[in-house]
Amino acid sequence: MSANRKVPMRQCTGCGAMKNKKEMLRVLKTAEGEVVLDATGRKNGRGAYLCFSGECLRRARKNRGLERSLKMSIPPEVYDSLEKELGELGTE
């Protein structure tokens, strides 16, 4: 085994910063078309990544970054629930 394994990097859909996958929050589009936070990062579905900040979520909402990444339109109440969940994680 190689000691310097490749670290998976992901781009924040809000601010565009590239970060280690583990340092980011995964937003998931399920097979049913629901948009949920995937705290484990292991659920099946199309994922988009955000920094652990409400600011990035607000930016992604404004620039439609999540909608582009998930290839779907996202209703405002979904953004509101994502913002609430993010607040519950204590990341503001």
PDB file of C-alpha atoms in Angstrom:
ATOM      1  CA  MET A   1       0.000   0.000   0.000  1.00  0.00           C
ATOM      2  CA  SER A   2       1.163   3.451  -0.871  1.00  0.00           C
ATOM      3  CA  ALA A   3       1.331   5.910   2.027  1.00  0.00           C
ATOM      4  CA  ASN A   4       0.388   8.937  -0.070  1.00  0.00           C
ATOM      5  CA  ARG A   5      -2.963   7.883  -1.454  1.00  0.00           C
ATOM      6  CA  LYS A   6      -4.900  10.329  -3.589  1.00  0.00           C
ATOM      7  CA  VAL A   7      -7.265  12.465  -1.521  1.00  0.00           C
ATOM      8  CA  PRO A   8     -10.675  12.849  -3.182  1.00  0.00           C
ATOM      9  CA  MET A   9     -11.310  16.527  -3.846  1.00  0.00           C
ATOM     10  CA  ARG A  10     -14.689  18.111  -4.506  1.00  0.00           C
ATOM     11  CA  GLN A  11     -15.777  21.572  -5.586  1.00  0.00           C
ATOM     12  CA  CYS A  12     -18.216  23.590  -3.502  1.00  0.00           C
ATOM     13  CA  THR A  13     -21.274  24.530  -5.567  1.00  0.00           C
ATOM     14  CA  GLY A  14     -21.514  27.775  -3.562  1.00  0.00           C
ATOM     15  CA  CYS A  15     -18.043  29.329  -3.500  1.00  0.00           C
ATOM     16  CA  GLY A  16     -16.243  27.105  -6.019  1.00  0.00           C
ATOM     17  CA  ALA A  17     -13.420  26.189  -3.626  1.00  0.00           C
ATOM     18  CA  MET A  18     -11.814  22.774  -4.018  1.00  0.00           C
ATOM     19  CA  LYS A  19     -11.613  20.886  -0.736  1.00  0.00           C
ATOM     20  CA  ASN A  20     -11.105  17.424   0.650  1.00  0.00           C
ATOM     21  CA  LYS A  21     -14.322  15.429   0.300  1.00  0.00           C
ATOM     22  CA  LYS A  22     -14.389  14.777   4.055  1.00  0.00           C
ATOM     23  CA  GLU A  23     -14.422  18.515   4.801  1.00  0.00           C
ATOM     24  CA  MET A  24     -17.573  19.067   2.801  1.00  0.00           C
ATOM     25  CA  LEU A  25     -21.268  18.484   3.119  1.00  0.00           C
ATOM     26  CA  ARG A  26     -22.926  16.285   0.503  1.00  0.00           C
ATOM     27  CA  VAL A  27     -26.318  17.260  -0.849  1.00  0.00           C
ATOM     28  CA  LEU A  28     -27.982  14.308  -2.488  1.00  0.00           C
ATOM     29  CA  LYS A  29     -30.645  13.802  -5.121  1.00  0.00           C
ATOM     30  CA  THR A  30     -32.269  10.444  -4.415  1.00  0.00           C
ATOM     31  CA  ALA A  31     -33.770   8.102  -7.006  1.00  0.00           C
ATOM     32  CA  GLU A  32     -37.186   9.470  -5.996  1.00  0.00           C
ATOM     33  CA  GLY A  33     -36.024  12.979  -6.870  1.00  0.00           C
ATOM     34  CA  GLU A  34     -35.808  14.172  -3.256  1.00  0.00           C
ATOM     35  CA  VAL A  35     -33.023  16.522  -2.188  1.00  0.00           C
ATOM     36  CA  VAL A  36     -31.504  15.655   1.208  1.00  0.00           C
ATOM     37  CA  LEU A  37     -28.323  16.203   3.190  1.00  0.00           C
ATOM     38  CA  ASP A  38     -26.145  13.103   3.201  1.00  0.00           C
ATOM     39  CA  ALA A  39     -24.142  13.318   6.413  1.00  0.00           C
ATOM     40  CA  THR A  40     -22.481   9.929   5.821  1.00  0.00           C
ATOM     41  CA  GLY A  41     -21.487  10.666   2.210  1.00  0.00           C
ATOM     42  CA  ARG A  42     -22.343   7.060   1.372  1.00  0.00           C
ATOM     43  CA  LYS A  43     -25.959   7.125   0.190  1.00  0.00           C
ATOM     44  CA  ASN A  44     -26.828   6.277  -3.398  1.00  0.00           C
ATOM     45  CA  GLY A  45     -27.773   9.092  -5.724  1.00  0.00           C
ATOM     46  CA  ARG A  46     -26.348  12.119  -7.455  1.00  0.00           C
ATOM     47  CA  GLY A  47     -24.357  14.268  -5.075  1.00  0.00           C
ATOM     48  CA  ALA A  48     -23.282  17.887  -4.974  1.00  0.00           C
ATOM     49  CA  TYR A  49     -20.948  19.328  -2.372  1.00  0.00           C
ATOM     50  CA  LEU A  50     -21.048  22.422  -0.169  1.00  0.00           C
ATOM     51  CA  CYS A  51     -18.679  23.864   2.405  1.00  0.00           C
ATOM     52  CA  PHE A  52     -19.949  23.610   5.975  1.00  0.00           C
ATOM     53  CA  SER A  53     -21.290  27.168   5.924  1.00  0.00           C
ATOM     54  CA  GLY A  54     -24.651  28.798   5.509  1.00  0.00           C
ATOM     55  CA  GLU A  55     -22.980  31.390   3.301  1.00  0.00           C
ATOM     56  CA  CYS A  56     -22.080  28.762   0.678  1.00  0.00           C
ATOM     57  CA  LEU A  57     -25.621  27.385   0.750  1.00  0.00           C
ATOM     58  CA  ARG A  58     -26.975  30.900   0.171  1.00  0.00           C
ATOM     59  CA  ARG A  59     -24.518  31.416  -2.700  1.00  0.00           C
ATOM     60  CA  ALA A  60     -25.459  28.064  -4.243  1.00  0.00           C
ATOM     61  CA  ARG A  61     -29.105  29.085  -4.004  1.00  0.00           C
ATOM     62  CA  LYS A  62     -28.409  32.433  -5.673  1.00  0.00           C
ATOM     63  CA  ASN A  63     -26.190  31.105  -8.470  1.00  0.00           C
ATOM     64  CA  ARG A  64     -28.265  27.918  -8.931  1.00  0.00           C
ATOM     65  CA  GLY A  65     -25.130  25.828  -8.381  1.00  0.00           C
ATOM     66  CA  LEU A  66     -26.988  22.978  -6.704  1.00  0.00           C
ATOM     67  CA  GLU A  67     -29.615  22.937  -9.429  1.00  0.00           C
ATOM     68  CA  ARG A  68     -26.934  22.614 -12.092  1.00  0.00           C
ATOM     69  CA  SER A  69     -25.035  19.919 -10.201  1.00  0.00           C
ATOM     70  CA  LEU A  70     -28.125  17.857  -9.432  1.00  0.00           C
ATOM     71  CA  LYS A  71     -29.609  18.497 -12.885  1.00  0.00           C
ATOM     72  CA  MET A  72     -33.014  19.478 -11.501  1.00  0.00           C
ATOM     73  CA  SER A  73     -34.902  22.520 -10.269  1.00  0.00           C
ATOM     74  CA  ILE A  74     -35.048  22.857  -6.510  1.00  0.00           C
ATOM     75  CA  PRO A  75     -38.096  24.405  -4.808  1.00  0.00           C
ATOM     76  CA  PRO A  76     -37.482  27.166  -2.201  1.00  0.00           C
ATOM     77  CA  GLU A  77     -38.803  25.023   0.670  1.00  0.00           C
ATOM     78  CA  VAL A  78     -36.052  22.462  -0.005  1.00  0.00           C
ATOM     79  CA  TYR A  79     -33.414  25.197   0.342  1.00  0.00           C
ATOM     80  CA  ASP A  80     -35.114  26.299   3.562  1.00  0.00           C
ATOM     81  CA  SER A  81     -34.982  22.798   5.014  1.00  0.00           C
ATOM     82  CA  LEU A  82     -31.332  22.401   3.937  1.00  0.00           C
ATOM     83  CA  GLU A  83     -30.530  25.685   5.678  1.00  0.00           C
ATOM     84  CA  LYS A  84     -32.343  24.483   8.798  1.00  0.00           C
ATOM     85  CA  GLU A  85     -30.480  21.145   8.775  1.00  0.00           C
ATOM     86  CA  LEU A  86     -27.189  22.961   8.279  1.00  0.00           C
ATOM     87  CA  GLY A  87     -28.008  25.162  11.278  1.00  0.00           C
ATOM     88  CA  GLU A  88     -28.743  22.051  13.369  1.00  0.00           C
ATOM     89  CA  LEU A  89     -25.286  20.732  12.544  1.00  0.00           C
ATOM     90  CA  GLY A  90     -23.958  23.838  14.275  1.00  0.00           C
ATOM     91  CA  THR A  91     -21.938  25.127  11.353  1.00  0.00           C
ATOM     92  CA  GLU A  92     -23.139  28.720  11.061  1.00  0.00           C
TER      93      GLU A  92
END
